[in-house]
Coordinates of C-alpha atoms in Angstrom, one line a residue:
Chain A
X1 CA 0.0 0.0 0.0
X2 CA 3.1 2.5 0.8
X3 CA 4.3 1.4 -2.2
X4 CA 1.8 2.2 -4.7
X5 CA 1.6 5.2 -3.0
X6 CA 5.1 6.6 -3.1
X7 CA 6.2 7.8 -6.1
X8 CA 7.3 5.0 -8.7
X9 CA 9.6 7.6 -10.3
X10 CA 11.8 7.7 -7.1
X11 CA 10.8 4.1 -5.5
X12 CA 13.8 2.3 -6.3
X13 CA 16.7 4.8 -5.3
X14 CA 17.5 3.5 -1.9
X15 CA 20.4 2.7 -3.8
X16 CA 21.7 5.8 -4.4
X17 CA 20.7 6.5 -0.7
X18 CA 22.8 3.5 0.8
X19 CA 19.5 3.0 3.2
X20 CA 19.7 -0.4 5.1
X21 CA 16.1 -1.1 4.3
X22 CA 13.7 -0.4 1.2
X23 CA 12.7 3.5 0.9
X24 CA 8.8 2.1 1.4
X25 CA 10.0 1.1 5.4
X26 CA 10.6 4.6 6.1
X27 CA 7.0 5.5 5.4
X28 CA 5.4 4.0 8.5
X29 CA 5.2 6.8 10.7
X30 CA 1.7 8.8 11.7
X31 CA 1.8 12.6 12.7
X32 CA -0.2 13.9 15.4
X33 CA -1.1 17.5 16.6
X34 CA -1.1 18.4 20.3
X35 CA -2.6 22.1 21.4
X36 CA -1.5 24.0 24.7
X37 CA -4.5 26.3 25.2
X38 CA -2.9 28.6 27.9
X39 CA -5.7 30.7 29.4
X40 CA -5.4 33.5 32.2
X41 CA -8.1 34.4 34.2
X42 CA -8.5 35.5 37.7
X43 CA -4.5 35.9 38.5
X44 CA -4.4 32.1 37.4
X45 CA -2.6 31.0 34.6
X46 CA -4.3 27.6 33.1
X47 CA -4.2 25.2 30.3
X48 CA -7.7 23.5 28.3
X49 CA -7.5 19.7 28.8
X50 CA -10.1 17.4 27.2
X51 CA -11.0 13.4 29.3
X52 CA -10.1 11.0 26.8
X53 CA -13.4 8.9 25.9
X54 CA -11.1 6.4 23.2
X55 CA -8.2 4.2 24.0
X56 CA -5.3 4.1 24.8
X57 CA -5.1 6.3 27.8
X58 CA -9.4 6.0 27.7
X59 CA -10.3 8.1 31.1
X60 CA -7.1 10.3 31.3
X61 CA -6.9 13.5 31.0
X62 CA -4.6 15.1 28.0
X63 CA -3.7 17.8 25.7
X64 CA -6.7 18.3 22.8
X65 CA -4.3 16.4 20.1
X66 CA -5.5 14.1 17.4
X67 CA -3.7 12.1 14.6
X68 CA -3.5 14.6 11.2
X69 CA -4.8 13.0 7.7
X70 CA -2.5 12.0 5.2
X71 CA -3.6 14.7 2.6
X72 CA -4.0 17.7 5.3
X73 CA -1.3 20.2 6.0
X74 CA 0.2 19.8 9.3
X75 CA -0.9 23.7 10.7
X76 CA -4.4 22.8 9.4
X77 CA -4.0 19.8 10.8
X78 CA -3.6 21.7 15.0
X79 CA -6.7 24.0 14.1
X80 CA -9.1 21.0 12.7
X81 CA -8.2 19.1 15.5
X82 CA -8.9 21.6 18.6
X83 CA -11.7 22.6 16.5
X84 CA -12.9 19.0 16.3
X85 CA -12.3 18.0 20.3
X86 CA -13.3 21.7 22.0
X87 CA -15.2 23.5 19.8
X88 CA -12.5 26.3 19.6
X89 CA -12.5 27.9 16.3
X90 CA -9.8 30.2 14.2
X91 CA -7.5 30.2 17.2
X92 CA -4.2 31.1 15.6
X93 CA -1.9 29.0 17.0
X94 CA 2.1 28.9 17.0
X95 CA 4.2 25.5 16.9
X96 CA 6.1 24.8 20.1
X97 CA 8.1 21.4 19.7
X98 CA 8.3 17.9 17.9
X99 CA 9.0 15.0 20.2
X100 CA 9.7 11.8 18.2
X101 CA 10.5 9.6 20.3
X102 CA 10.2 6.2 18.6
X103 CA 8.4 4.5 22.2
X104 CA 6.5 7.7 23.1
X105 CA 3.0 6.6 21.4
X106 CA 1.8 2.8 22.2
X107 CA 0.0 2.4 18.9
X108 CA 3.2 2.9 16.7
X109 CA 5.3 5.4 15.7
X110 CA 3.8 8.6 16.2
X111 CA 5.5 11.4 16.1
X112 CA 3.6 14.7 17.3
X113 CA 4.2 18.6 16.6
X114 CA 2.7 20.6 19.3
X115 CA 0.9 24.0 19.0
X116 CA 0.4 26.6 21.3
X117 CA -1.7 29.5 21.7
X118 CA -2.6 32.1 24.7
X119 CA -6.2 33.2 25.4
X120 CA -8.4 35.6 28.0
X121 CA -10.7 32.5 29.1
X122 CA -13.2 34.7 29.4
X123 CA -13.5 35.0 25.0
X124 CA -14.0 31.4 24.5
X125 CA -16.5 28.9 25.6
X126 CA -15.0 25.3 25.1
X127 CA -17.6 22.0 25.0
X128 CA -16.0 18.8 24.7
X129 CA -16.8 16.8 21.0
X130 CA -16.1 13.8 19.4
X131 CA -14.3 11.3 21.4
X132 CA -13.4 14.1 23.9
X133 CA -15.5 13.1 27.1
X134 CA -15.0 15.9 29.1
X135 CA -13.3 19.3 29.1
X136 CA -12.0 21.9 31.9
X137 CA -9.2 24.5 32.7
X138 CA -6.9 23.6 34.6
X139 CA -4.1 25.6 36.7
X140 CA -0.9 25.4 36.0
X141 CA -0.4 24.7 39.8
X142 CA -2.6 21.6 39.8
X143 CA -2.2 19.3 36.9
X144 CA -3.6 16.1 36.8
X145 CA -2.0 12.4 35.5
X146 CA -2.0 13.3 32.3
X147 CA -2.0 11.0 28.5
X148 CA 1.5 10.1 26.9
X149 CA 4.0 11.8 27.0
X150 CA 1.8 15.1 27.5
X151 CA 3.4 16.3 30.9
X152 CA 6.4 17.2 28.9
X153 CA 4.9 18.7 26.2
X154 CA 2.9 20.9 28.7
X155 CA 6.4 21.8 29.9
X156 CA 7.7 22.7 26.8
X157 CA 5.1 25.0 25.9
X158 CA 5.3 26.8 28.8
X159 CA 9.3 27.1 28.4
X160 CA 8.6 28.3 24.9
X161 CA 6.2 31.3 26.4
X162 CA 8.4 31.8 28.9
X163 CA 11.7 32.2 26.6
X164 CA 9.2 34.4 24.1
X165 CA 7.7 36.8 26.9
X166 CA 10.2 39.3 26.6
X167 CA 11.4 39.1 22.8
X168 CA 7.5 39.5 22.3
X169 CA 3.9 40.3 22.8
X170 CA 2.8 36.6 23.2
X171 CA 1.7 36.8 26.9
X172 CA -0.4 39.8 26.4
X173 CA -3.2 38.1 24.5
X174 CA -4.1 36.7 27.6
X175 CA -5.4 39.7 28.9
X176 CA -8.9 41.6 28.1
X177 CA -9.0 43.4 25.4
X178 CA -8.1 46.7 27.7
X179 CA -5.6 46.3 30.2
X180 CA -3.7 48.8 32.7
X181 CA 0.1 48.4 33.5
X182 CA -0.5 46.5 36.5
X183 CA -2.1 43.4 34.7
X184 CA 0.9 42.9 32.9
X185 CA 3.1 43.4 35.5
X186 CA 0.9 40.5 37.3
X187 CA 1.0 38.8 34.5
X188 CA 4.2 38.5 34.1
X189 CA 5.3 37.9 37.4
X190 CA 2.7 34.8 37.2
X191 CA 4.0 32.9 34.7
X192 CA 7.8 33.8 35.1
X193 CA 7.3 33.1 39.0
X194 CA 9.2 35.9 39.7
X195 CA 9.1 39.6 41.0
X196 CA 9.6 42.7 39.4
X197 CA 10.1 46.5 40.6
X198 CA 7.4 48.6 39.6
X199 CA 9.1 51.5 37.6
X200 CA 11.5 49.2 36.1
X201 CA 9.2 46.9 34.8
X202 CA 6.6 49.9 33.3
X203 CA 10.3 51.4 31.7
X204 CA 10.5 48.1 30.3
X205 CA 7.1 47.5 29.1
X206 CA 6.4 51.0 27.8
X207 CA 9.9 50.8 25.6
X208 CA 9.0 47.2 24.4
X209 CA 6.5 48.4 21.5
X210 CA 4.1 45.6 22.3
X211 CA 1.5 47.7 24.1
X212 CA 0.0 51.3 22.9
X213 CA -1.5 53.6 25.4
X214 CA -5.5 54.3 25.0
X215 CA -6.7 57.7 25.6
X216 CA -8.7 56.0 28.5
X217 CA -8.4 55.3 32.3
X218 CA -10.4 52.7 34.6
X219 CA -13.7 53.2 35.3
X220 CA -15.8 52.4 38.8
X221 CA -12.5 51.9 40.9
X222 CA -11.8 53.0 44.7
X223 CA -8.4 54.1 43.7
X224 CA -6.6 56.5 41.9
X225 CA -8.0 55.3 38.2
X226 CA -5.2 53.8 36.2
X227 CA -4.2 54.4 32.1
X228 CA -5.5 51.7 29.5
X229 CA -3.7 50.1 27.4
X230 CA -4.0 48.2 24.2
X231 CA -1.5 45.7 22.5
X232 CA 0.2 47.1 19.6
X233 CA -1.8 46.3 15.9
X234 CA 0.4 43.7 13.8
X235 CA 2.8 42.3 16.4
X236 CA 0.9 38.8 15.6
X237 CA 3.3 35.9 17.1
X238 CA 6.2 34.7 14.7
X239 CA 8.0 31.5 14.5
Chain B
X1 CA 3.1 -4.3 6.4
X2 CA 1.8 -1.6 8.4
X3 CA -1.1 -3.5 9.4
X4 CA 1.1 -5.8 11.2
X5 CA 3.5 -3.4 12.7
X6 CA 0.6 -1.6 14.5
X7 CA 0.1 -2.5 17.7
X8 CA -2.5 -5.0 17.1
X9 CA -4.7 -4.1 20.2
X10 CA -5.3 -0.8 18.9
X11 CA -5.8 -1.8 15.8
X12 CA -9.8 -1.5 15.5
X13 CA -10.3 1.7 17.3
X14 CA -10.6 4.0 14.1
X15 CA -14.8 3.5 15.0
X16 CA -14.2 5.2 18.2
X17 CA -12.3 8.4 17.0
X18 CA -14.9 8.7 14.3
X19 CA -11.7 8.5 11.5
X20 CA -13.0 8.3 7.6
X21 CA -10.2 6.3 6.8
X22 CA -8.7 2.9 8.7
X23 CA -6.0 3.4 11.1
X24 CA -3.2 2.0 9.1
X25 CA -3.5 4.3 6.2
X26 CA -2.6 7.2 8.6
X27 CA 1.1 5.4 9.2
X28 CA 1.9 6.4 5.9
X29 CA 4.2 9.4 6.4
X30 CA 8.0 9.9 6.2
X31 CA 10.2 12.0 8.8
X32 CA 13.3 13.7 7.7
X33 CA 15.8 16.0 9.2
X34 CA 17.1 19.0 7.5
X35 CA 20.6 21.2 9.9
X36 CA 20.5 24.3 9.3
X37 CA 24.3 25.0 10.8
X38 CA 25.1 29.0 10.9
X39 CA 29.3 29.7 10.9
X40 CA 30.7 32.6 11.1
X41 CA 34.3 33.7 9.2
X42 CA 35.5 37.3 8.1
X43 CA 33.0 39.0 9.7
X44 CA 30.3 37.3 7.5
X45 CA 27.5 34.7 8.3
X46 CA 27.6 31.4 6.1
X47 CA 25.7 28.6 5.9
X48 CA 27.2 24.7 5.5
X49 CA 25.1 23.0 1.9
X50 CA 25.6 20.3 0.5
X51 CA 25.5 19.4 -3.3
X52 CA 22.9 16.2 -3.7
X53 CA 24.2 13.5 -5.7
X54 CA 21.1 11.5 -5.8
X55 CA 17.4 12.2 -6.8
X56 CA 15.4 14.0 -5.8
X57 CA 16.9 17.2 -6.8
X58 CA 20.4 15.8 -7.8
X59 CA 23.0 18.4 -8.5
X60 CA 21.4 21.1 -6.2
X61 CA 22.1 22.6 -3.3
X62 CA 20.3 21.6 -0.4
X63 CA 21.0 22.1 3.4
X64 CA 22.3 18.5 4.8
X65 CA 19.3 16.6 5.7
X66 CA 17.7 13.0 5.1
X67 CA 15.1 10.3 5.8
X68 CA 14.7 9.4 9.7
X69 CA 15.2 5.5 9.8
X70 CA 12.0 4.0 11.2
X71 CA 13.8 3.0 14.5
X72 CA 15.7 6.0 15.1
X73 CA 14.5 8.5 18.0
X74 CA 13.8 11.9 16.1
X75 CA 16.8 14.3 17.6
X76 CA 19.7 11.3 16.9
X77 CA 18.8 11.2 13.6
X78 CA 19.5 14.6 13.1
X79 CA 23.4 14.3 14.6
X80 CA 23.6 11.0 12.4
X81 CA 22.5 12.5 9.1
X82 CA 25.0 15.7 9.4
X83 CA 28.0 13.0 10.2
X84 CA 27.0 11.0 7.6
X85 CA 26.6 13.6 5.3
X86 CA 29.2 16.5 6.6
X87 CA 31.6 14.1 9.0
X88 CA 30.8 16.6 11.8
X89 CA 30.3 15.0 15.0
X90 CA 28.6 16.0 18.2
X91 CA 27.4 19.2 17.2
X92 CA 24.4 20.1 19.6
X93 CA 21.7 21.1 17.9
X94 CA 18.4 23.0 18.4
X95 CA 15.1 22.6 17.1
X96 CA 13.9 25.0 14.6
X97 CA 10.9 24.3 13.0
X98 CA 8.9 21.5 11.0
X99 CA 7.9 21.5 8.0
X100 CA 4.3 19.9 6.9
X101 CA 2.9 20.9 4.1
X102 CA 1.3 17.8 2.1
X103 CA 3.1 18.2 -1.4
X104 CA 6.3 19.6 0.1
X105 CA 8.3 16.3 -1.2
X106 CA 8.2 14.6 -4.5
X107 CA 8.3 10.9 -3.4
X108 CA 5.5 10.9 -1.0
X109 CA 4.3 12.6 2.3
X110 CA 7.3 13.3 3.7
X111 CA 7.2 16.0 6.7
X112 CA 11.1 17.6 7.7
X113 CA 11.8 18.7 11.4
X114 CA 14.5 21.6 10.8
X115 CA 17.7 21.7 13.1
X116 CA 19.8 24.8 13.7
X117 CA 23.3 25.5 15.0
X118 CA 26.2 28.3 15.1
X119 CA 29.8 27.3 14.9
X120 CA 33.0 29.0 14.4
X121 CA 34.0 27.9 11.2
X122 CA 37.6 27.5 12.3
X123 CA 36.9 25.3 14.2
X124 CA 35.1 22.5 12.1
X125 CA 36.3 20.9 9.0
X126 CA 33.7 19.1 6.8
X127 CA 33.9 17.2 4.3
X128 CA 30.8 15.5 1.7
X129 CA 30.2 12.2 2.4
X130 CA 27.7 9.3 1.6
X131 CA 25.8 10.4 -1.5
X132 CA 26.4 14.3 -0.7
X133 CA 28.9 15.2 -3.8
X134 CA 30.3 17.7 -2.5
X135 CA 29.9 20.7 0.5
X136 CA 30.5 23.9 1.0
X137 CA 30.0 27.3 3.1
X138 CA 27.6 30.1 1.4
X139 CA 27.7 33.5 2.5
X140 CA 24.0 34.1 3.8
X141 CA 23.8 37.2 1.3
X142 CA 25.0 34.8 -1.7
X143 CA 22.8 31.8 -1.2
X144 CA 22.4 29.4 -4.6
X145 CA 19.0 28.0 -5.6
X146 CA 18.0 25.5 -3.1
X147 CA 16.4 21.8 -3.2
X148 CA 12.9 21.3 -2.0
X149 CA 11.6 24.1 0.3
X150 CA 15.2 24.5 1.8
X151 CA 15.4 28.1 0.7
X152 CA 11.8 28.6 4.2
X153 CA 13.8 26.3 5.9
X154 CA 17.1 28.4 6.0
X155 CA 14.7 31.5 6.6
X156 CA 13.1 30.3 9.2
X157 CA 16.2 29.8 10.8
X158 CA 17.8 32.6 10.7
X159 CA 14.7 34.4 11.9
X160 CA 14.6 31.5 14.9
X161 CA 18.4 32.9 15.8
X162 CA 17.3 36.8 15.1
X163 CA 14.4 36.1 17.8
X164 CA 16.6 34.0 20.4
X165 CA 19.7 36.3 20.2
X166 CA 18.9 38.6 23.0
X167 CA 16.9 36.2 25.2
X168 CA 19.8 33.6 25.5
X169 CA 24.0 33.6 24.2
X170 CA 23.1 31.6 20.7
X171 CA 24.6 33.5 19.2
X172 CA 28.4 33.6 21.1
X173 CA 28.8 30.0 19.7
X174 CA 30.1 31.6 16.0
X175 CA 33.3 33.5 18.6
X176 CA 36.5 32.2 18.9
X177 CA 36.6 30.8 22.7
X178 CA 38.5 34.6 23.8
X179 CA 36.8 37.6 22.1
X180 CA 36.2 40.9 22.9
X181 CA 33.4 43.1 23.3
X182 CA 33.8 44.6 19.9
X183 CA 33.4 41.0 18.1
X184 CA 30.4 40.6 20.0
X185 CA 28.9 44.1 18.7
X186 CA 29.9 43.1 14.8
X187 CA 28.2 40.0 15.2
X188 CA 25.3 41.4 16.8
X189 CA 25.1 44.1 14.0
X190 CA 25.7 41.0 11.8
X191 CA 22.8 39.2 12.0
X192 CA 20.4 41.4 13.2
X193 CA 21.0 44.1 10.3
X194 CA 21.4 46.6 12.4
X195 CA 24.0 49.2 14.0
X196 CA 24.1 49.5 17.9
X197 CA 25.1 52.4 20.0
X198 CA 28.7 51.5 21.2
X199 CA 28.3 52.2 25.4
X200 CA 24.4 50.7 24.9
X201 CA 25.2 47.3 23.7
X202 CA 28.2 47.1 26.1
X203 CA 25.7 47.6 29.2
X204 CA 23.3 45.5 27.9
X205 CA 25.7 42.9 26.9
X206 CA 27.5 42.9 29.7
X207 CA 23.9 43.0 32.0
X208 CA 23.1 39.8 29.8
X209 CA 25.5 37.0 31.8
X210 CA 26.0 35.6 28.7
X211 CA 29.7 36.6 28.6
X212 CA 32.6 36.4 31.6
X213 CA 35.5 38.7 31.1
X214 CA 38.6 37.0 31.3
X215 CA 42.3 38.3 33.0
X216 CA 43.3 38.6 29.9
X217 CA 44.1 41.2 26.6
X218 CA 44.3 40.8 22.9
X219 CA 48.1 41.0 22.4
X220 CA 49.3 41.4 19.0
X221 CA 47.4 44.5 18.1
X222 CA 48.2 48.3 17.2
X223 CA 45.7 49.8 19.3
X224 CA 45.4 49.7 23.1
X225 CA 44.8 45.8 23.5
X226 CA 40.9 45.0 24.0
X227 CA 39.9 43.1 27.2
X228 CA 39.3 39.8 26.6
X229 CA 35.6 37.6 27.2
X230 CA 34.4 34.2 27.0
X231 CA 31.6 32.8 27.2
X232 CA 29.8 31.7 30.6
X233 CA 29.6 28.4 31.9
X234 CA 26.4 26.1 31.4
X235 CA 24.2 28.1 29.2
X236 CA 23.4 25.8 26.7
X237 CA 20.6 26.6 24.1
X238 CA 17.1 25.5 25.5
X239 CA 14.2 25.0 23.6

């Protein structure tokens, strides 16, 4: 079947290649798509996990990740498939990692590219579908058992946003679609676990070019209303 | 031959994800790694291609990459196919990016995980092997046509080092193991296209801890002697 469906022109030029097996063994392998949904809400930094309703790992919970077909592209591939499991639509996601590890999947080799994407929970109202049993935030702080090798992938998504917070805007689609200096300095200290000095960290911000200041201030607070902020048009997330 | 390589318990659960095709056809797909590895020589940023001596694409250029054998974990095979291909050994290498697109390979679905390091060219000396005919470095700014989608590949790499250079010392691998400041700020202005203020990148280099100074001078030279840098301990490249 592999071989009537590789190429007939090339299927003989293992020789060329010096392979130690036929050029139709190394098509055997299955991609999969895994998507880290980080979501901020409340102070809380948390990630969308669906409860598998299929085997293997039936019951557990896991990142919303799926096998891609062989004639889709794989970045169409993360979008159908957290579209498919949680109802999410047109979230534009960013690739994190590939783990290929040949033992990592139990059904055979699958290697998986994971995705990842920050949202203000508060836009988005996720429902478990298909063979997704269940659905829920969880916080970073309290992660269950999770699937395969997802506990790693979780953490290398989360390095990923770490290493990108300062180089660019990524974390600040978290927050609503207004935002004062303060949320991103709470932010920030959330999900690098780590304090910052007030004035350095608005000297920072305000020189970074990823926020833009509104010609607004807080409404219906106690104190002192702050400035809004917006983030900055066209600073969408790069590879 | 799939069929029987799946793990047979698993076998019949394409009912329960709801698949429209059967769970062997989606072990169809080839991995391959592509090293995208950056040197640096003269004051100018090359990259090490090889000239294919085999189809696909024979007599191109094409960065050193090739199939991932079936029972080869995913980052291995990319340190096996640069020594088979280059004879460099050991070369730690990062993730870049993968590549998925469905028609991106003539001889069947064939996705390519991109790996990128820097170097100081002095300090390697490759040479083709296996069926690559012959290898050299190209000056980023003088890049030939490339084979398959190599030409994204290379881009996105560079753009993956542009991104990482201030958040972590990728970029110090290209120095000689003593440099000075002022080979930092050439490489700096190198890559990122861009000229620095002289007593500005100084601070924020030397705020960075990517660099330790040394007890040490450049000798040898006309000019009051530079002091001397390497760079600090156990900052390897993360993902």
């Amino acid at each position: 079947m592999n071989k009537e469906k590789l190429n007939s022109k090339y299927k003989d030029l293992a020789e060329f290649y010096g392979y130690r097996i036929p050029l139709n063994e190394f098509f055997q392998c299955s991609l999969s798509v895994d998507c880290v949904v980080f979501g901020y809400h409340h102070n809380d930094v948390k990630v969308l996990l669906i409860k598998r309703g299929a085997e293997p790992f039936m019951g557990k919970w896991a990142l919303p990740g799926d096998l891609m077909y062989p004639d889709e592209n794989l970045n169409c591939a993360a979008m159908r498939v957290l579209r498919d499991l949680t109802g999410i639509e047109n979230l534009f996601m960013e690739q994190a990692h590939t783990f290929g590890e040949k033992d990592r999947h139990p059904i055979g080799r699958v290697i998986t590219v994971s995705y990842y994407a920050l949202v203000n929970i508060e836009d988005y109202n996720p429902k478990p579908h298909s063979w997704a049993k269940d659905l829920e935030w969880h916080s970073l702080s309290n992660i269950p058992e999770l699937a395969f090798d997802h506990r790693n992938i979780l953490s290398g998504a989360m390095q990923k946003l770490r290493t990108n917070l300062w180089s660019r805007p990524v974390g600040l689609n978290m927050l609503p679609q207004k935002f004062t200096l303060n949320d991103v300095q709470q932010l920030y200290e959330l999900i690098l676990s780590e304090k910052f000095d007030k004035a350095n960290f608005r000297k920072r911000m305000l020189n970074s070019d990823f926020i833009t200041p509104l010609e607004e201030q807080q409404s219906n607070v106690r104190h002192r209303p702050a400035k809004l902020y917006k983030l900055t048009d066209n600073l969408n997330p790069k590879s």
